[in-house]
Amino acid sequence: MIRALLCWTLVLCALPVQAQVPSKPGVDAPELAFMGPSHVGYRTLTFIYKEQPDVENATSAEAPVVMRERPLRVSLWYPAQASKADATPVVYRDSLWGEPPREPVAFSQKGMAIANAVAQGHGHPLVFISHGYSNNPAVMTWLSENLASKGYVVAAIHHQDPNPYTSSATTRVAPNFYRPRDIAFVTERLRTELGDQIDPAKVALIGYSQGGYGVLTSGGAGLDPDGPNMSLVAGGWLKKVARGTKGAESLKVPGVKAIVALAPAGGMPKSAWGAEGLKEITAPLLLIQGDQDPVVDYKSGALAVFGAAMNAERYLLTYRQAGHSIALNPVPEEMRGSVWDMDWFEDPIWRQDRINAINLHFITAFLAVHLRGDIDKQSYLTVADSDSDKGEWNAPNGTPWGAYSPGSPEATLWKGFQRRHARGMELRHALPAK
C-alpha cells in the first residue's frame, strides 16, 4: 500500500513538469515534435501603424470612422546563444475573458526561452503566428518556442480583440478588417527590422481560428465583395479591401511560401472569401481541425477550404471527435477551477499535450519541406492510407516498443508515430489544379 501510494505520488509530482513547459512534448510524441538543437531567446517589439481607421470604436456601421495610430505589440522568439546557467526562463503572463459577467481571468505560463538572449545565426526563415479571437501569444508557446528551437524566427502579434460577450455587432466584426491588414503590415516591417537575422524570401503564416481567417486572407484569399461581414464593418472599410478593389493588396503578404490554418474561421454563415477567393491561394497549405468543432463548423471550415483552394498543394489533418480547442497550451493552474476557463484550452476528449505534439510533428515536416527545401521530410506527409486507424507495422523482433514507424514501404503506420499511437486521425492531400 505504501509502495503504491509512493508511486502514485511520484506520478503526480512528475506530470506537471511536462505541462509547465508546453513546447517540450512528452515521450509519446511523434518523431518530429521534439525540441530542436537551438537555445531560444525572447523579446517584444512595438510597431505603429499610422493613419488607420478605428472601425472598432465606431458607434454603428454607418457612423463616421476616426483615423488613428494603431500600436501593434509583437512577441519574438528566435535561435539564441547559450545563456548563463543561472538565467531565468520567461514566465508568460496574460488573461482571457471570464465567463460573463466575470472579469478577465489572469494566468501564467512557464516557458523555456530566455528574455533578450543574444541572437545566433542569420538567414533564418520567418514564421508568423496569429492567435485566435480573444486569445494572446502566451497561450500558443507550445508552438512558438518549439519552432524557434528548430531554427525559425517566430513572431506573434498581440491582437487586441474586443470583448465578444459585451460588444455590439459592429465592434465584434472589427477583427475581420484588422487581422489580415495587421498581419501584412507587421510581416513587412519584420522583413526590414530583423535585417540578416531572417531570410525575407522564406516566410510562413500560421493562424488559429480568427487567426486562421487572417492568414488565409493575408496568404492570398480574396475577400468576397458580397461576404457576410461587408456591411457590418463601420465606414464600409471592409468593402474597400474586398477582392477587385485597390485596397485589397493592403491585406496581402507577398511571397508567402507556406500557410498553416488551424480551425480557421471565415466559413460561417457564409464564406468570407467565396469559392473564387480561395482559388487565389497558391502557397502550399496545411489545414488542421477537429470534425466536431462547435465554434467553427468543420464542413464549412477546413474541409470547405481544402476543397476550394484548388490552386494550392494542400493537406487536411482531421482529428476525429475533437472540438475547437486544438491549438492552445494545456490549461494553466489558474484556469483549472472553472469549466469555462478550462474550455479555452482543453479538448474534452483529446489530451491537449498529445494533440499539440501531433500538430508540431506535421507543422515541422510541412515547414521543413516548403521553407527549407528539406525533401526528406516529405515522407512524413506522405501516408499509405489517409485513415490513421488502418496503419500497421510488423516491427522486427527486438524493436523497442517506443520506436517510430519507418513508414512505407516497411509499414503503413504513419511515419514517425509509435505503435498504438496513430489513432483517430485522417490526413488528406491534394495537388493544385493544372
Short mmCIF file of C-alpha atoms in Angstrom, two decimals:
data_model
loop_
_atom_site.label_atom_id
_atom_site.label_comp_id
_atom_site.label_asym_id
_atom_site.label_seq_id
_atom_site.Cartn_x
_atom_site.Cartn_y
_atom_site.Cartn_z
CA MET A 1 0.00 0.00 0.00
CA ILE A 2 2.80 2.40 0.94
CA ARG A 3 4.67 1.49 -2.24
CA ALA A 4 1.57 2.07 -4.38
CA LEU A 5 0.92 5.41 -2.68
CA LEU A 6 4.55 6.42 -3.23
CA CYS A 7 4.36 5.52 -6.94
CA TRP A 8 1.12 7.49 -7.31
CA THR A 9 2.72 10.47 -5.55
CA LEU A 10 5.70 10.30 -7.88
CA VAL A 11 3.40 10.28 -10.91
CA LEU A 12 1.53 13.32 -9.65
CA CYS A 13 4.78 15.13 -8.99
CA ALA A 14 6.17 14.26 -12.40
CA LEU A 15 3.20 15.21 -14.55
CA PRO A 16 3.20 18.99 -14.01
CA VAL A 17 6.86 19.30 -15.02
CA GLN A 18 5.99 18.42 -18.61
CA ALA A 19 2.82 20.51 -18.59
CA GLN A 20 4.65 23.57 -17.23
CA VAL A 21 6.66 23.96 -20.44
CA PRO A 22 4.26 23.18 -23.31
CA SER A 23 6.93 23.48 -26.01
CA LYS A 24 8.61 20.31 -24.70
CA PRO A 25 6.50 17.31 -25.78
CA GLY A 26 6.20 14.10 -23.79
CA VAL A 27 7.70 10.70 -24.54
CA ASP A 28 4.69 9.58 -26.63
CA ALA A 29 5.01 12.48 -29.09
CA PRO A 30 5.56 11.63 -32.76
CA GLU A 31 9.10 11.88 -34.04
CA LEU A 32 9.32 15.45 -35.35
CA ALA A 33 7.56 17.09 -32.40
CA PHE A 34 10.57 17.29 -30.12
CA MET A 35 12.60 20.42 -29.50
CA GLY A 36 15.34 21.36 -31.93
CA PRO A 37 19.02 22.00 -31.10
CA SER A 38 18.90 25.78 -30.70
CA HIS A 39 18.60 27.77 -27.49
CA VAL A 40 15.67 30.20 -27.64
CA GLY A 41 15.56 33.91 -26.98
CA TYR A 42 12.51 36.10 -26.46
CA ARG A 43 11.81 39.80 -26.80
CA THR A 44 8.99 42.14 -27.76
CA LEU A 45 8.69 44.87 -30.36
CA THR A 46 6.07 47.53 -30.98
CA PHE A 47 5.21 48.89 -34.40
CA ILE A 48 2.98 51.90 -35.08
CA TYR A 49 0.58 51.55 -37.99
CA LYS A 50 -0.20 55.17 -38.78
CA GLU A 51 -3.48 56.63 -40.00
CA GLN A 52 -5.63 53.56 -39.54
CA PRO A 53 -9.45 53.60 -39.41
CA ASP A 54 -10.77 52.99 -35.89
CA VAL A 55 -13.62 50.73 -37.00
CA GLU A 56 -13.78 49.02 -33.60
CA ASN A 57 -14.94 52.11 -31.73
CA ALA A 58 -17.45 53.38 -34.29
CA THR A 59 -20.92 53.55 -32.77
CA SER A 60 -22.58 51.86 -35.75
CA ALA A 61 -21.80 50.57 -39.22
CA GLU A 62 -22.95 53.89 -40.68
CA ALA A 63 -21.13 56.13 -38.17
CA PRO A 64 -18.09 58.22 -39.08
CA VAL A 65 -14.75 56.48 -38.57
CA VAL A 66 -11.84 58.31 -36.94
CA MET A 67 -8.29 57.77 -38.23
CA ARG A 68 -5.74 56.95 -35.51
CA GLU A 69 -2.32 55.45 -34.93
CA ARG A 70 -2.55 51.73 -34.28
CA PRO A 71 0.16 50.34 -31.94
CA LEU A 72 0.90 46.67 -32.56
CA ARG A 73 2.89 44.76 -29.97
CA VAL A 74 4.77 41.73 -31.28
CA SER A 75 6.38 38.85 -29.38
CA LEU A 76 9.50 37.43 -30.98
CA TRP A 77 11.17 34.05 -30.40
CA TYR A 78 14.48 33.29 -32.10
CA PRO A 79 17.52 30.97 -32.11
CA ALA A 80 19.91 32.32 -29.49
CA GLN A 81 23.34 31.86 -27.99
CA ALA A 82 23.57 29.82 -24.81
CA SER A 83 22.86 31.95 -21.74
CA LYS A 84 24.42 31.72 -18.31
CA ALA A 85 23.47 28.67 -16.30
CA ASP A 86 21.54 30.79 -13.83
CA ALA A 87 19.49 32.62 -16.50
CA THR A 88 15.79 32.52 -15.63
CA PRO A 89 13.39 31.35 -18.36
CA VAL A 90 10.46 33.55 -19.30
CA VAL A 91 7.16 33.30 -17.46
CA TYR A 92 4.39 34.45 -19.79
CA ARG A 93 1.50 36.32 -18.16
CA ASP A 94 -1.81 37.34 -19.66
CA SER A 95 -5.56 36.87 -19.26
CA LEU A 96 -8.63 35.56 -21.06
CA TRP A 97 -12.24 36.70 -20.86
CA GLY A 98 -14.03 35.19 -17.89
CA GLU A 99 -17.47 33.61 -18.06
CA PRO A 100 -19.92 36.55 -18.27
CA PRO A 101 -20.29 38.59 -16.16
CA ARG A 102 -16.93 37.71 -14.58
CA GLU A 103 -13.84 39.83 -15.12
CA PRO A 104 -10.93 38.53 -17.24
CA VAL A 105 -9.02 35.68 -15.60
CA ALA A 106 -5.25 36.11 -15.31
CA PHE A 107 -2.87 33.19 -15.81
CA SER A 108 0.84 32.48 -16.01
CA GLN A 109 2.65 30.00 -18.22
CA LYS A 110 6.23 28.80 -17.76
CA GLY A 111 8.46 28.82 -20.82
CA MET A 112 12.00 27.83 -21.70
CA ALA A 113 13.04 30.94 -23.67
CA ILE A 114 15.46 33.47 -22.16
CA ALA A 115 14.42 37.12 -22.36
CA ASN A 116 16.69 39.27 -24.53
CA ALA A 117 19.19 36.47 -25.16
CA VAL A 118 21.77 37.22 -27.84
CA ALA A 119 20.52 36.09 -31.25
CA GLN A 120 22.51 33.45 -33.07
CA GLY A 121 22.87 32.84 -36.78
CA HIS A 122 21.35 34.59 -39.74
CA GLY A 123 19.10 33.87 -42.69
CA HIS A 124 16.50 32.05 -40.59
CA PRO A 125 13.03 31.54 -42.10
CA LEU A 126 10.36 33.80 -40.59
CA VAL A 127 7.18 32.22 -39.20
CA PHE A 128 4.30 34.49 -38.28
CA ILE A 129 1.64 33.27 -35.81
CA SER A 130 -1.82 34.82 -35.42
CA HIS A 131 -3.75 33.66 -32.34
CA GLY A 132 -7.50 33.12 -32.00
CA TYR A 133 -10.17 35.70 -31.17
CA SER A 134 -9.67 36.97 -27.60
CA ASN A 135 -6.55 34.82 -27.19
CA ASN A 136 -2.95 36.03 -26.94
CA PRO A 137 0.54 34.75 -27.83
CA ALA A 138 1.03 33.39 -24.29
CA VAL A 139 -1.44 30.56 -24.99
CA MET A 140 0.48 29.26 -28.04
CA THR A 141 4.01 28.92 -26.69
CA TRP A 142 3.81 25.17 -27.39
CA LEU A 143 4.37 26.20 -31.00
CA SER A 144 6.40 29.42 -30.88
CA GLU A 145 9.18 28.21 -28.57
CA ASN A 146 9.37 24.82 -30.28
CA LEU A 147 9.77 26.26 -33.77
CA ALA A 148 12.38 28.77 -32.59
CA SER A 149 14.45 25.87 -31.22
CA LYS A 150 14.37 24.41 -34.75
CA GLY A 151 15.97 27.48 -36.32
CA TYR A 152 12.98 29.67 -37.14
CA VAL A 153 12.39 33.26 -36.10
CA VAL A 154 8.80 33.28 -34.83
CA ALA A 155 6.68 36.42 -34.47
CA ALA A 156 3.20 36.82 -32.99
CA ILE A 157 1.04 39.95 -32.77
CA HIS A 158 -0.84 40.64 -29.55
CA HIS A 159 -4.17 41.17 -31.32
CA GLN A 160 -6.39 43.31 -29.10
CA ASP A 161 -9.83 41.91 -29.84
CA PRO A 162 -12.97 43.47 -28.37
CA ASN A 163 -14.95 41.53 -25.77
CA PRO A 164 -17.27 39.35 -27.89
CA TYR A 165 -19.70 38.90 -25.00
CA THR A 166 -20.48 42.56 -24.36
CA SER A 167 -19.74 44.45 -27.57
CA SER A 168 -22.04 45.40 -30.45
CA ALA A 169 -22.08 43.56 -33.76
CA THR A 170 -20.16 46.43 -35.38
CA THR A 171 -17.42 46.14 -32.78
CA ARG A 172 -17.29 42.33 -32.81
CA VAL A 173 -16.62 42.12 -36.54
CA ALA A 174 -13.80 44.69 -36.47
CA PRO A 175 -11.13 41.92 -36.40
CA ASN A 176 -12.34 40.78 -39.83
CA PHE A 177 -10.80 44.01 -41.10
CA TYR A 178 -7.84 44.26 -38.74
CA ARG A 179 -6.48 40.72 -38.72
CA PRO A 180 -5.19 40.36 -42.29
CA ARG A 181 -4.25 44.03 -42.50
CA ASP A 182 -2.18 43.91 -39.29
CA ILE A 183 -0.54 40.61 -40.34
CA ALA A 184 0.51 42.09 -43.69
CA PHE A 185 1.84 45.30 -42.12
CA VAL A 186 3.82 43.64 -39.33
CA THR A 187 5.26 40.92 -41.56
CA GLU A 188 6.63 43.51 -43.97
CA ARG A 189 8.05 45.56 -41.10
CA LEU A 190 9.77 42.46 -39.72
CA ARG A 191 11.33 41.75 -43.08
CA THR A 192 13.12 45.10 -42.71
CA GLU A 193 13.51 45.32 -38.93
CA LEU A 194 15.20 41.95 -38.45
CA GLY A 195 17.85 42.51 -41.11
CA ASP A 196 20.02 39.49 -41.89
CA GLN A 197 18.64 37.58 -38.90
CA ILE A 198 15.97 36.30 -41.31
CA ASP A 199 15.72 35.37 -44.95
CA PRO A 200 12.93 37.69 -46.17
CA ALA A 201 12.18 35.31 -49.04
CA LYS A 202 11.27 32.49 -46.64
CA VAL A 203 8.06 33.42 -44.83
CA ALA A 204 5.26 31.21 -43.48
CA LEU A 205 1.96 32.22 -41.89
CA ILE A 206 0.26 30.20 -39.13
CA GLY A 207 -3.12 31.09 -37.66
CA TYR A 208 -5.67 29.59 -35.29
CA SER A 209 -9.44 30.26 -35.51
CA GLN A 210 -9.77 34.01 -36.23
CA GLY A 211 -6.06 33.91 -36.89
CA GLY A 212 -6.72 31.18 -39.45
CA TYR A 213 -9.05 33.58 -41.25
CA GLY A 214 -6.30 36.18 -41.04
CA VAL A 215 -3.51 34.08 -42.53
CA LEU A 216 -5.68 32.62 -45.30
CA THR A 217 -6.61 36.16 -46.32
CA SER A 218 -3.08 37.56 -45.98
CA GLY A 219 -1.78 34.47 -47.73
CA GLY A 220 -3.77 35.15 -50.87
CA ALA A 221 -7.52 34.51 -50.47
CA GLY A 222 -9.54 37.45 -51.77
CA LEU A 223 -12.48 38.65 -49.68
CA ASP A 224 -15.87 38.25 -51.35
CA PRO A 225 -17.40 41.71 -52.06
CA ASP A 226 -20.75 40.17 -51.10
CA GLY A 227 -19.36 38.45 -47.98
CA PRO A 228 -21.38 38.29 -44.75
CA ASN A 229 -19.49 40.98 -42.83
CA MET A 230 -19.08 43.56 -45.57
CA SER A 231 -21.98 45.73 -44.43
CA LEU A 232 -21.20 45.36 -40.71
CA VAL A 233 -17.71 46.86 -40.60
CA ALA A 234 -18.02 50.59 -39.95
CA GLY A 235 -17.45 53.09 -42.71
CA GLY A 236 -17.52 50.45 -45.43
CA TRP A 237 -13.85 49.74 -44.71
CA LEU A 238 -14.09 46.01 -45.32
CA LYS A 239 -15.65 46.71 -48.71
CA LYS A 240 -12.65 48.89 -49.54
CA VAL A 241 -10.31 45.90 -49.26
CA ALA A 242 -12.52 43.28 -50.92
CA ARG A 243 -11.46 41.35 -54.00
CA GLY A 244 -11.14 43.59 -57.04
CA THR A 245 -10.51 46.85 -55.12
CA LYS A 246 -7.31 48.87 -54.95
CA GLY A 247 -7.18 48.30 -51.22
CA ALA A 248 -7.16 44.51 -51.50
CA GLU A 249 -3.36 44.42 -51.71
CA SER A 250 -3.08 46.04 -48.26
CA LEU A 251 -4.15 42.68 -46.81
CA LYS A 252 -1.59 40.54 -48.62
CA VAL A 253 1.85 39.28 -47.62
CA PRO A 254 3.81 38.89 -50.84
CA GLY A 255 5.97 35.83 -51.38
CA VAL A 256 4.46 33.56 -48.72
CA LYS A 257 5.95 30.07 -49.01
CA ALA A 258 3.60 28.15 -46.68
CA ILE A 259 0.33 28.64 -44.78
CA VAL A 260 -0.94 26.67 -41.77
CA ALA A 261 -4.53 27.28 -40.65
CA LEU A 262 -5.86 25.54 -37.52
CA ALA A 263 -9.66 25.51 -37.16
CA PRO A 264 -9.86 28.52 -39.49
CA ALA A 265 -12.80 30.89 -39.12
CA GLY A 266 -14.37 32.55 -42.13
CA GLY A 267 -16.70 29.87 -43.42
CA MET A 268 -19.88 30.64 -41.45
CA PRO A 269 -22.63 31.53 -42.02
CA LYS A 270 -21.37 32.33 -45.50
CA SER A 271 -17.77 32.13 -46.68
CA ALA A 272 -15.78 35.33 -46.24
CA TRP A 273 -13.99 34.56 -49.49
CA GLY A 274 -16.39 32.51 -51.58
CA ALA A 275 -15.04 29.80 -53.85
CA GLU A 276 -13.39 32.35 -56.15
CA GLY A 277 -11.47 33.98 -53.34
CA LEU A 278 -9.96 30.74 -52.09
CA LYS A 279 -8.78 29.90 -55.59
CA GLU A 280 -6.34 32.81 -55.27
CA ILE A 281 -4.26 30.92 -52.71
CA THR A 282 -1.24 29.37 -54.42
CA ALA A 283 1.10 28.82 -51.46
CA PRO A 284 1.23 25.27 -50.03
CA LEU A 285 -1.43 24.91 -47.36
CA LEU A 286 -1.79 22.75 -44.23
CA LEU A 287 -5.25 22.74 -42.64
CA ILE A 288 -5.93 21.20 -39.21
CA GLN A 289 -9.32 20.86 -37.48
CA GLY A 290 -11.47 18.63 -35.31
CA ASP A 291 -14.56 17.25 -37.04
CA GLN A 292 -16.81 18.07 -34.04
CA ASP A 293 -15.83 21.73 -33.73
CA PRO A 294 -18.77 23.62 -32.12
CA VAL A 295 -17.27 27.06 -32.82
CA VAL A 296 -16.07 26.79 -36.42
CA ASP A 297 -18.11 24.23 -38.35
CA TYR A 298 -15.78 21.62 -39.84
CA LYS A 299 -17.67 21.16 -43.11
CA SER A 300 -17.78 24.88 -43.91
CA GLY A 301 -14.40 25.44 -42.26
CA ALA A 302 -11.23 23.48 -43.01
CA LEU A 303 -12.99 20.90 -45.17
CA ALA A 304 -14.51 23.60 -47.39
CA VAL A 305 -11.20 25.47 -47.63
CA PHE A 306 -9.45 22.23 -48.59
CA GLY A 307 -11.92 21.71 -51.42
CA ALA A 308 -11.96 25.29 -52.71
CA ALA A 309 -8.25 26.22 -52.53
CA MET A 310 -7.72 24.20 -55.68
CA ASN A 311 -4.68 26.13 -56.94
CA ALA A 312 -2.55 25.22 -53.93
CA GLU A 313 -0.99 21.95 -52.89
CA ARG A 314 -2.81 21.26 -49.66
CA TYR A 315 -3.17 18.91 -46.74
CA LEU A 316 -6.06 18.46 -44.31
CA LEU A 317 -5.34 16.83 -40.95
CA THR A 318 -8.58 15.95 -39.18
CA TYR A 319 -8.94 14.93 -35.53
CA ARG A 320 -11.99 12.74 -35.14
CA GLN A 321 -14.30 13.78 -32.30
CA ALA A 322 -12.14 16.82 -31.45
CA GLY A 323 -13.66 20.25 -30.96
CA HIS A 324 -12.28 23.76 -31.34
CA SER A 325 -9.58 23.72 -28.66
CA ILE A 326 -6.80 22.19 -30.75
CA ALA A 327 -4.15 24.92 -30.68
CA LEU A 328 -3.63 26.24 -27.14
CA ASN A 329 -1.29 25.21 -24.35
CA PRO A 330 -2.52 22.74 -21.74
CA VAL A 331 -4.66 24.63 -19.25
CA PRO A 332 -2.63 26.66 -16.70
CA GLU A 333 -3.16 26.08 -13.00
CA GLU A 334 -5.08 29.35 -12.55
CA MET A 335 -7.69 28.25 -15.11
CA ARG A 336 -8.46 24.82 -13.66
CA GLY A 337 -11.22 25.93 -11.27
CA SER A 338 -13.86 26.63 -13.92
CA VAL A 339 -15.12 24.61 -16.87
CA TRP A 340 -15.45 27.85 -18.87
CA ASP A 341 -11.80 28.70 -18.26
CA MET A 342 -10.62 25.17 -18.96
CA ASP A 343 -12.56 25.01 -22.23
CA TRP A 344 -10.45 27.82 -23.65
CA PHE A 345 -7.52 25.41 -23.58
CA GLU A 346 -8.56 21.78 -23.40
CA ASP A 347 -10.50 19.48 -25.69
CA PRO A 348 -12.93 17.34 -23.65
CA ILE A 349 -11.82 14.14 -25.41
CA TRP A 350 -8.26 14.57 -26.70
CA ARG A 351 -5.31 15.12 -24.37
CA GLN A 352 -4.06 18.63 -25.07
CA ASP A 353 -0.35 17.82 -24.87
CA ARG A 354 -0.98 14.95 -27.26
CA ILE A 355 -2.84 16.97 -29.87
CA ASN A 356 -0.19 19.72 -29.68
CA ALA A 357 2.57 17.17 -30.20
CA ILE A 358 0.87 15.82 -33.33
CA ASN A 359 0.40 19.37 -34.61
CA LEU A 360 4.12 20.02 -34.03
CA HIS A 361 5.07 16.85 -35.89
CA PHE A 362 3.17 17.78 -39.03
CA ILE A 363 3.88 21.52 -38.92
CA THR A 364 7.61 20.75 -38.53
CA ALA A 365 7.58 18.49 -41.58
CA PHE A 366 5.49 20.93 -43.63
CA LEU A 367 7.71 23.95 -42.88
CA ALA A 368 10.90 21.96 -43.45
CA VAL A 369 9.74 21.00 -46.93
CA HIS A 370 8.42 24.37 -48.02
CA LEU A 371 10.71 26.84 -46.22
CA ARG A 372 13.94 24.87 -46.21
CA GLY A 373 13.56 22.59 -49.20
CA ASP A 374 14.17 19.56 -46.98
CA ILE A 375 12.65 16.99 -49.30
CA ASP A 376 13.44 14.14 -46.89
CA LYS A 377 10.68 15.44 -44.59
CA GLN A 378 8.11 14.93 -47.33
CA SER A 379 7.93 11.27 -46.34
CA TYR A 380 6.28 12.31 -43.04
CA LEU A 381 3.49 13.97 -45.00
CA THR A 382 3.02 11.05 -47.40
CA VAL A 383 0.87 8.37 -45.79
CA ALA A 384 -0.03 4.95 -47.14
CA ASP A 385 -3.64 5.33 -46.02
CA SER A 386 -5.39 8.59 -45.19
CA ASP A 387 -7.12 6.84 -42.25
CA SER A 388 -4.59 6.58 -39.42
CA ASP A 389 -6.53 3.73 -37.80
CA LYS A 390 -5.69 1.42 -40.70
CA GLY A 391 -1.93 1.74 -40.34
CA GLU A 392 0.08 -1.35 -39.40
CA TRP A 393 3.70 -2.11 -38.60
CA ASN A 394 5.02 -5.61 -38.05
CA ALA A 395 8.22 -4.45 -36.42
CA PRO A 396 11.15 -6.89 -36.33
CA ASN A 397 11.76 -8.77 -33.09
CA GLY A 398 13.78 -6.71 -30.66
CA THR A 399 12.43 -3.36 -31.90
CA PRO A 400 11.95 -1.07 -28.87
CA TRP A 401 8.30 -0.53 -28.01
CA GLY A 402 8.64 3.25 -28.37
CA ALA A 403 10.36 3.08 -31.76
CA TYR A 404 8.96 5.18 -34.61
CA SER A 405 7.35 3.69 -37.67
CA PRO A 406 9.61 3.92 -40.74
CA GLY A 407 6.57 4.40 -42.98
CA SER A 408 6.33 3.00 -46.48
CA PRO A 409 7.26 0.50 -47.75
CA GLU A 410 8.04 -1.25 -44.46
CA ALA A 411 4.87 -0.09 -42.71
CA THR A 412 1.52 1.51 -43.37
CA LEU A 413 1.55 3.01 -39.87
CA TRP A 414 2.16 6.72 -40.42
CA LYS A 415 5.86 7.51 -40.44
CA GLY A 416 7.18 8.92 -37.18
CA PHE A 417 4.39 7.52 -34.99
CA GLN A 418 4.73 4.83 -32.34
CA ARG A 419 2.70 1.63 -32.25
CA ARG A 420 -0.86 2.22 -31.00
CA HIS A 421 -0.27 5.98 -31.10
CA ALA A 422 -1.60 6.84 -34.55
CA ARG A 423 -5.34 6.69 -33.97
CA GLY A 424 -8.35 8.89 -34.58
CA MET A 425 -6.93 10.96 -37.44
CA GLU A 426 -7.25 11.45 -41.16
CA LEU A 427 -4.73 13.12 -43.47
CA ARG A 428 -5.91 14.17 -46.92
CA HIS A 429 -3.70 15.54 -49.67
CA ALA A 430 -4.49 17.26 -52.96
CA LEU A 431 -2.27 18.69 -55.67
CA PRO A 432 -3.01 22.04 -57.30
CA ALA A 433 -5.26 22.06 -60.34
CA LYS A 434 -3.46 22.08 -63.65
#
